[in-house]
């Protein structure tokens, strides 16, 4: 007679957790875009002023640029088309992505328009068409699609490499292809971002990911300790140039009394310095277009104070703003950091010294969070 030994309680629990992990990993990109609104885009003929107003009104950081088919080479050679749902005829070609940083870098740049004098020539710069600045920043050339059949795990791999967003076709013509593509046609798209993935994980995976999310950010390797910063005496136009040249979306504002005058125009090593604020392309979108000319020469803290006082931003002032000094400690959990980025609507969290508060020791970006959670998912399944 064969005796079957029932599984031990611990084994049963481990198997149950493993099944739950697999359930999360098997989610598809199509599951993540079910509640997403229609794609926000601009035509290639839109002015930068119109594009900036579109970004502000829709509270997005980037928009794809649409042009008539057959006249443009898409970003990175991409051929991402919108087609008629019934006839299949191509209606639009998405030729690139324009971010708020692209526009700001153009406005703060040294290139004059129509004989103007650089940064004082803001009005003329705002009147150029959006197609003329595609690719001024590297991210503008990163136009991708993610097939709706792509698994959540594969999607996280893409986003863990620093890709911030991808267009998802609702009726893809690429059957059973998983991953990012440069060629796609669909009658409609949705935009999927890193933040969407993190919010999905928080909403649908807290039970399954409980052990993984309880780990400290230091133990997961999520902290980047290379900190490029600007000082409180850096002007906004110089900070924007720094963001553009370094390919960054945000930098901390730090105390740096030892820096010579010329040092305030460039990025400095912010590690170990006192954190006093954040200069972020995400937050700058609250800057009114008509006030841009007078605000760009301001020091970064004064510039951000004006931005946060602006009614379109919805945050009352610089000192009390909950977004400027969103920070954690090295022993904070992944879940705590995820709660911070989702509740405060920020794209990074500064890591500060627990015993010398305000001293910056590192940064955790959305890319870092996704990479750490993905590694935990893989190790648990």
Short mmCIF file of C-alpha atoms in Angstrom, two decimals:
data_model
loop_
_atom_site.label_atom_id
_atom_site.label_comp_id
_atom_site.label_asym_id
_atom_site.label_seq_id
_atom_site.Cartn_x
_atom_site.Cartn_y
_atom_site.Cartn_z
CA UNK A 1 0.00 0.00 0.00
CA UNK A 2 1.43 3.35 -1.05
CA UNK A 3 1.38 6.06 1.55
CA UNK A 4 1.08 9.58 0.15
CA UNK A 5 2.59 12.16 2.43
CA UNK A 6 0.61 15.38 2.41
CA UNK A 7 2.62 18.50 1.62
CA UNK A 8 3.97 20.40 4.57
CA UNK A 9 2.34 23.71 5.40
CA UNK A 10 5.49 25.63 4.44
CA UNK A 11 5.70 23.91 1.06
CA UNK A 12 2.04 24.65 0.40
CA UNK A 13 2.57 28.32 1.22
CA UNK A 14 5.61 28.54 -1.04
CA UNK A 15 3.73 26.89 -3.89
CA UNK A 16 0.80 29.28 -3.39
CA UNK A 17 3.12 32.30 -3.46
CA UNK A 18 4.84 30.98 -6.57
CA UNK A 19 1.47 30.59 -8.31
CA UNK A 20 0.49 34.14 -7.38
CA UNK A 21 3.81 35.42 -8.71
CA UNK A 22 3.29 33.58 -11.98
CA UNK A 23 -0.20 35.08 -12.20
CA UNK A 24 1.27 38.59 -12.00
CA UNK A 25 4.06 37.78 -14.47
CA UNK A 26 1.55 36.45 -16.99
CA UNK A 27 -0.43 39.68 -17.11
CA UNK A 28 -0.35 41.30 -20.53
CA UNK A 29 0.28 44.87 -21.63
CA UNK A 30 -3.31 44.88 -22.87
CA UNK A 31 -4.40 44.48 -19.21
CA UNK A 32 -2.48 47.63 -18.28
CA UNK A 33 -4.04 49.92 -20.89
CA UNK A 34 -7.69 48.97 -20.38
CA UNK A 35 -8.43 52.15 -18.45
CA UNK A 36 -6.13 54.46 -20.40
CA UNK A 37 -7.62 57.45 -22.24
CA UNK A 38 -7.24 58.13 -25.94
CA UNK A 39 -3.77 59.00 -27.14
CA UNK A 40 -2.82 62.66 -26.74
CA UNK A 41 -0.88 63.81 -29.81
CA UNK A 42 -0.04 66.94 -31.80
CA UNK A 43 0.23 67.49 -35.58
CA UNK A 44 3.66 68.21 -37.07
CA UNK A 45 2.46 71.75 -37.89
CA UNK A 46 1.68 72.66 -34.26
CA UNK A 47 3.76 75.48 -32.80
CA UNK A 48 5.80 74.92 -29.67
CA UNK A 49 3.39 77.19 -27.79
CA UNK A 50 0.46 75.00 -28.84
CA UNK A 51 2.39 71.84 -27.96
CA UNK A 52 3.34 73.17 -24.55
CA UNK A 53 -0.28 74.12 -23.85
CA UNK A 54 -1.32 70.59 -24.88
CA UNK A 55 1.16 69.07 -22.43
CA UNK A 56 -0.02 71.31 -19.60
CA UNK A 57 -3.74 70.86 -20.30
CA UNK A 58 -3.47 67.07 -20.44
CA UNK A 59 -0.92 66.80 -17.61
CA UNK A 60 1.46 64.66 -19.66
CA UNK A 61 5.22 64.90 -20.13
CA UNK A 62 5.43 63.86 -23.78
CA UNK A 63 3.29 63.62 -26.90
CA UNK A 64 3.82 61.81 -30.20
CA UNK A 65 3.91 63.97 -33.33
CA UNK A 66 1.68 62.92 -36.23
CA UNK A 67 2.33 63.72 -39.89
CA UNK A 68 0.85 62.71 -43.26
CA UNK A 69 2.22 59.34 -44.42
CA UNK A 70 5.01 59.10 -46.97
CA UNK A 71 6.77 62.41 -46.29
CA UNK A 72 8.88 61.76 -43.20
CA UNK A 73 11.42 59.38 -41.76
CA UNK A 74 10.20 58.37 -38.33
CA UNK A 75 12.32 58.68 -35.19
CA UNK A 76 14.99 55.99 -35.27
CA UNK A 77 13.62 54.85 -38.64
CA UNK A 78 10.30 53.90 -37.05
CA UNK A 79 7.24 53.23 -39.18
CA UNK A 80 4.40 53.57 -36.68
CA UNK A 81 1.17 54.25 -38.52
CA UNK A 82 -2.45 54.93 -37.71
CA UNK A 83 -4.79 53.21 -40.16
CA UNK A 84 -8.47 53.33 -40.94
CA UNK A 85 -10.16 50.55 -38.96
CA UNK A 86 -12.38 49.49 -41.86
CA UNK A 87 -10.28 50.02 -44.98
CA UNK A 88 -6.76 49.68 -43.57
CA UNK A 89 -5.67 52.86 -45.38
CA UNK A 90 -2.82 54.70 -43.63
CA UNK A 91 -3.97 58.02 -42.16
CA UNK A 92 -1.01 59.16 -40.05
CA UNK A 93 2.67 58.49 -39.53
CA UNK A 94 4.02 59.11 -36.02
CA UNK A 95 7.39 60.74 -36.68
CA UNK A 96 8.69 61.26 -33.17
CA UNK A 97 8.06 62.14 -29.56
CA UNK A 98 8.29 65.63 -28.10
CA UNK A 99 8.78 66.13 -24.39
CA UNK A 100 8.53 69.17 -22.18
CA UNK A 101 12.32 69.06 -21.85
CA UNK A 102 12.69 69.30 -25.66
CA UNK A 103 10.69 72.53 -25.67
CA UNK A 104 12.43 74.00 -22.65
CA UNK A 105 15.88 73.12 -24.00
CA UNK A 106 14.98 74.89 -27.24
CA UNK A 107 13.77 77.96 -25.36
CA UNK A 108 16.83 78.10 -23.09
CA UNK A 109 19.30 77.28 -25.85
CA UNK A 110 21.78 79.64 -27.45
CA UNK A 111 20.28 79.32 -30.93
CA UNK A 112 18.46 82.51 -31.94
CA UNK A 113 15.48 82.69 -34.31
CA UNK A 114 15.10 85.32 -37.04
CA UNK A 115 18.05 87.33 -35.80
CA UNK A 116 16.91 87.37 -32.17
CA UNK A 117 19.24 87.24 -29.18
CA UNK A 118 19.04 83.70 -27.75
CA UNK A 119 17.04 83.42 -24.51
CA UNK A 120 15.39 86.83 -24.94
CA UNK A 121 13.95 85.51 -28.20
CA UNK A 122 11.38 83.28 -26.49
CA UNK A 123 8.37 84.58 -28.44
CA UNK A 124 9.93 83.69 -31.80
CA UNK A 125 11.10 80.33 -30.49
CA UNK A 126 7.61 79.43 -29.34
CA UNK A 127 6.26 80.06 -32.81
CA UNK A 128 8.42 77.47 -34.60
CA UNK A 129 6.76 74.18 -35.54
CA UNK A 130 7.18 71.17 -33.31
CA UNK A 131 8.64 69.05 -36.13
CA UNK A 132 11.76 71.25 -36.15
CA UNK A 133 12.89 70.23 -32.65
CA UNK A 134 12.30 66.46 -32.77
CA UNK A 135 15.49 64.76 -31.71
CA UNK A 136 17.06 67.74 -29.94
CA UNK A 137 16.93 65.53 -26.86
CA UNK A 138 17.66 61.81 -27.15
CA UNK A 139 14.28 60.73 -25.79
CA UNK A 140 12.52 62.43 -28.69
CA UNK A 141 14.05 59.83 -30.99
CA UNK A 142 12.85 56.95 -28.81
CA UNK A 143 9.52 56.17 -30.44
CA UNK A 144 8.49 52.62 -29.62
CA UNK A 145 5.43 50.41 -29.64
CA UNK A 146 4.74 47.56 -27.25
CA UNK A 147 2.63 44.73 -28.61
CA UNK A 148 -0.50 44.22 -26.46
CA UNK A 149 0.44 40.52 -26.13
CA UNK A 150 3.68 41.43 -24.36
CA UNK A 151 3.83 40.00 -20.85
CA UNK A 152 4.15 42.30 -17.86
CA UNK A 153 7.57 40.77 -17.13
CA UNK A 154 8.84 41.52 -20.65
CA UNK A 155 7.34 45.01 -20.48
CA UNK A 156 9.22 45.59 -17.23
CA UNK A 157 12.44 44.46 -18.90
CA UNK A 158 11.97 47.16 -21.55
CA UNK A 159 11.21 49.86 -18.99
CA UNK A 160 14.04 48.72 -16.71
CA UNK A 161 16.48 49.75 -19.46
CA UNK A 162 15.44 53.38 -19.27
CA UNK A 163 12.64 53.52 -21.85
CA UNK A 164 10.06 55.76 -20.20
CA UNK A 165 7.03 55.17 -22.41
CA UNK A 166 5.73 53.22 -25.39
CA UNK A 167 2.66 53.33 -27.62
CA UNK A 168 0.39 50.29 -27.44
CA UNK A 169 -1.71 49.44 -30.55
CA UNK A 170 -5.24 48.37 -29.66
CA UNK A 171 -5.58 46.21 -32.76
CA UNK A 172 -2.04 45.21 -33.60
CA UNK A 173 -1.24 43.68 -36.98
CA UNK A 174 1.78 41.96 -35.45
CA UNK A 175 0.29 38.67 -34.30
CA UNK A 176 1.79 37.08 -31.21
CA UNK A 177 4.89 39.24 -31.28
CA UNK A 178 6.08 40.28 -27.84
CA UNK A 179 8.28 43.26 -27.05
CA UNK A 180 9.10 46.65 -28.53
CA UNK A 181 8.69 47.32 -32.23
CA UNK A 182 9.63 50.10 -34.65
CA UNK A 183 7.07 49.01 -37.23
CA UNK A 184 3.36 48.92 -36.41
CA UNK A 185 -0.03 49.88 -37.80
CA UNK A 186 -3.23 50.21 -35.84
CA UNK A 187 -6.45 52.18 -35.89
CA UNK A 188 -5.82 53.40 -32.36
CA UNK A 189 -3.08 53.56 -29.74
CA UNK A 190 -2.69 54.12 -26.03
CA UNK A 191 0.40 55.42 -24.24
CA UNK A 192 1.91 53.17 -21.56
CA UNK A 193 4.43 54.71 -19.16
CA UNK A 194 6.73 53.54 -16.40
CA UNK A 195 4.36 55.11 -13.87
CA UNK A 196 1.45 53.08 -15.28
CA UNK A 197 3.39 49.87 -14.64
CA UNK A 198 4.25 50.85 -11.08
CA UNK A 199 0.65 51.86 -10.31
CA UNK A 200 -0.56 48.54 -11.74
CA UNK A 201 1.87 46.61 -9.55
CA UNK A 202 0.73 48.54 -6.50
CA UNK A 203 -2.97 48.03 -7.27
CA UNK A 204 -2.87 44.38 -8.33
CA UNK A 205 0.25 42.85 -6.86
CA UNK A 206 0.67 43.94 -3.25
CA UNK A 207 -0.40 40.56 -1.85
CA UNK A 208 1.64 38.58 -4.36
CA UNK A 209 4.63 40.91 -4.07
CA UNK A 210 4.44 41.45 -0.33
CA UNK A 211 7.77 39.79 0.49
CA UNK A 212 9.56 41.38 -2.46
CA UNK A 213 8.24 44.87 -1.71
CA UNK A 214 9.18 44.56 1.96
CA UNK A 215 12.88 44.47 1.04
CA UNK A 216 14.93 47.61 1.61
CA UNK A 217 15.93 49.72 -1.35
CA UNK A 218 19.61 49.28 -0.46
CA UNK A 219 19.34 45.47 -0.45
CA UNK A 220 17.70 45.46 -3.89
CA UNK A 221 20.39 47.62 -5.48
CA UNK A 222 17.81 50.24 -6.45
CA UNK A 223 19.89 53.21 -5.27
CA UNK A 224 22.08 55.15 -7.70
CA UNK A 225 24.74 57.05 -5.78
CA UNK A 226 26.03 59.15 -8.67
CA UNK A 227 24.28 62.46 -8.08
CA UNK A 228 24.52 65.31 -10.57
CA UNK A 229 23.11 68.49 -9.06
CA UNK A 230 22.67 72.23 -9.51
CA UNK A 231 23.07 74.87 -6.83
CA UNK A 232 20.51 77.33 -5.50
CA UNK A 233 22.40 80.03 -7.46
CA UNK A 234 21.99 78.27 -10.81
CA UNK A 235 19.66 80.10 -13.19
CA UNK A 236 16.71 78.18 -14.61
CA UNK A 237 17.95 78.56 -18.21
CA UNK A 238 21.33 77.08 -17.22
CA UNK A 239 19.68 74.24 -15.30
CA UNK A 240 17.62 73.34 -18.39
CA UNK A 241 20.77 73.31 -20.52
CA UNK A 242 22.36 70.98 -17.94
CA UNK A 243 19.37 68.62 -18.09
CA UNK A 244 19.56 68.54 -21.86
CA UNK A 245 23.32 67.98 -22.09
CA UNK A 246 23.27 65.18 -19.49
CA UNK A 247 20.06 63.54 -20.73
CA UNK A 248 18.40 63.97 -17.33
CA UNK A 249 14.78 64.70 -16.44
CA UNK A 250 15.53 66.18 -13.00
CA UNK A 251 18.35 67.24 -10.73
CA UNK A 252 18.50 68.03 -7.02
CA UNK A 253 19.12 71.61 -5.91
CA UNK A 254 21.84 71.59 -3.26
CA UNK A 255 23.71 73.92 -0.95
CA UNK A 256 27.17 74.61 -2.43
CA UNK A 257 28.78 77.68 -0.84
CA UNK A 258 32.23 76.45 -1.88
CA UNK A 259 31.50 76.49 -5.61
CA UNK A 260 33.08 79.37 -7.62
CA UNK A 261 30.72 81.64 -9.65
CA UNK A 262 31.29 79.83 -12.95
CA UNK A 263 30.43 76.52 -11.28
CA UNK A 264 26.79 77.54 -10.89
CA UNK A 265 26.27 77.23 -14.64
CA UNK A 266 27.11 73.54 -14.73
CA UNK A 267 26.31 70.27 -12.99
CA UNK A 268 28.24 69.48 -9.83
CA UNK A 269 28.68 66.38 -7.68
CA UNK A 270 25.73 66.53 -5.29
CA UNK A 271 26.66 63.50 -3.16
CA UNK A 272 26.91 64.41 0.52
CA UNK A 273 25.52 67.91 0.04
CA UNK A 274 22.44 69.42 1.65
CA UNK A 275 19.30 68.85 -0.42
CA UNK A 276 17.13 71.98 -0.69
CA UNK A 277 14.88 71.26 -3.67
CA UNK A 278 14.30 69.60 -7.02
CA UNK A 279 14.48 71.05 -10.52
CA UNK A 280 12.37 68.75 -12.68
CA UNK A 281 11.09 68.81 -16.24
CA UNK A 282 7.89 67.24 -14.89
CA UNK A 283 7.23 70.19 -12.61
CA UNK A 284 8.34 72.84 -15.10
CA UNK A 285 5.30 72.11 -17.24
CA UNK A 286 3.40 74.32 -14.79
CA UNK A 287 5.27 77.34 -16.13
CA UNK A 288 2.86 79.55 -18.13
CA UNK A 289 3.96 80.04 -21.72
CA UNK A 290 3.43 83.81 -21.60
CA UNK A 291 5.70 84.16 -18.54
CA UNK A 292 8.50 81.93 -19.75
CA UNK A 293 10.61 84.83 -21.06
CA UNK A 294 10.73 86.63 -17.70
CA UNK A 295 11.12 83.47 -15.61
CA UNK A 296 14.02 81.71 -17.38
CA UNK A 297 16.73 84.07 -16.01
CA UNK A 298 15.60 83.47 -12.40
CA UNK A 299 17.56 81.30 -9.97
CA UNK A 300 16.17 77.77 -9.81
CA UNK A 301 14.47 78.05 -6.42
CA UNK A 302 12.80 81.31 -7.36
CA UNK A 303 11.77 79.79 -10.71
CA UNK A 304 10.28 76.74 -9.00
CA UNK A 305 8.56 78.96 -6.44
CA UNK A 306 6.83 80.83 -9.28
CA UNK A 307 5.86 77.52 -10.91
CA UNK A 308 4.34 76.15 -7.72
CA UNK A 309 2.46 79.36 -7.05
CA UNK A 310 0.90 79.21 -10.50
CA UNK A 311 -2.77 78.11 -10.24
CA UNK A 312 -2.38 75.60 -13.09
CA UNK A 313 0.07 73.66 -10.96
CA UNK A 314 -2.16 73.36 -7.92
CA UNK A 315 0.63 73.53 -5.31
CA UNK A 316 0.59 76.62 -3.08
CA UNK A 317 4.25 77.43 -2.46
CA UNK A 318 7.85 76.29 -2.60
CA UNK A 319 8.43 75.73 1.10
CA UNK A 320 5.33 73.64 1.74
CA UNK A 321 5.25 71.80 -1.59
CA UNK A 322 5.12 68.03 -0.95
CA UNK A 323 6.89 67.33 -4.25
CA UNK A 324 10.18 69.15 -3.89
CA UNK A 325 11.83 67.12 -1.14
CA UNK A 326 10.33 63.67 -1.58
CA UNK A 327 12.95 61.49 0.07
CA UNK A 328 13.56 58.17 1.77
CA UNK A 329 16.31 56.34 3.65
CA UNK A 330 18.51 53.48 2.50
CA UNK A 331 16.56 51.12 4.75
CA UNK A 332 13.15 52.25 3.46
CA UNK A 333 11.20 49.45 1.80
CA UNK A 334 10.43 49.22 -1.89
CA UNK A 335 6.74 49.53 -1.01
CA UNK A 336 7.36 52.79 0.86
CA UNK A 337 9.15 54.23 -2.16
CA UNK A 338 6.40 53.04 -4.52
CA UNK A 339 3.84 54.70 -2.24
CA UNK A 340 5.84 57.93 -2.44
CA UNK A 341 6.15 58.09 -6.23
CA UNK A 342 2.50 57.18 -6.82
CA UNK A 343 0.96 59.41 -4.14
CA UNK A 344 3.21 62.41 -4.80
CA UNK A 345 3.26 61.93 -8.59
CA UNK A 346 7.05 62.16 -8.83
CA UNK A 347 9.48 60.21 -10.99
CA UNK A 348 12.30 59.86 -8.48
CA UNK A 349 12.94 59.78 -4.75
CA UNK A 350 16.09 61.21 -3.19
CA UNK A 351 17.87 59.00 -0.66
CA UNK A 352 19.05 61.03 2.34
CA UNK A 353 21.16 60.32 5.40
CA UNK A 354 18.93 59.12 8.24
CA UNK A 355 21.13 60.69 10.91
CA UNK A 356 22.17 63.86 9.10
CA UNK A 357 18.83 64.74 7.55
CA UNK A 358 18.93 66.42 4.19
CA UNK A 359 22.34 65.11 3.16
CA UNK A 360 21.81 63.43 -0.19
CA UNK A 361 23.26 59.93 -0.64
CA UNK A 362 21.52 58.71 -3.78
CA UNK A 363 18.44 58.63 -5.97
CA UNK A 364 15.85 56.02 -6.93
CA UNK A 365 14.15 56.48 -10.29
CA UNK A 366 11.13 54.71 -11.76
CA UNK A 367 13.60 52.73 -13.88
CA UNK A 368 15.38 51.58 -10.71
CA UNK A 369 12.10 50.57 -9.05
CA UNK A 370 10.94 48.53 -12.04
CA UNK A 371 14.33 46.84 -12.34
CA UNK A 372 14.32 45.88 -8.64
CA UNK A 373 10.73 44.55 -8.67
CA UNK A 374 11.38 42.58 -11.86
CA UNK A 375 14.46 40.95 -10.34
CA UNK A 376 12.39 40.00 -7.28
CA UNK A 377 9.67 38.50 -9.49
CA UNK A 378 12.16 36.41 -11.42
CA UNK A 379 13.87 35.11 -8.29
CA UNK A 380 10.52 34.12 -6.74
CA UNK A 381 9.10 32.18 -9.68
#
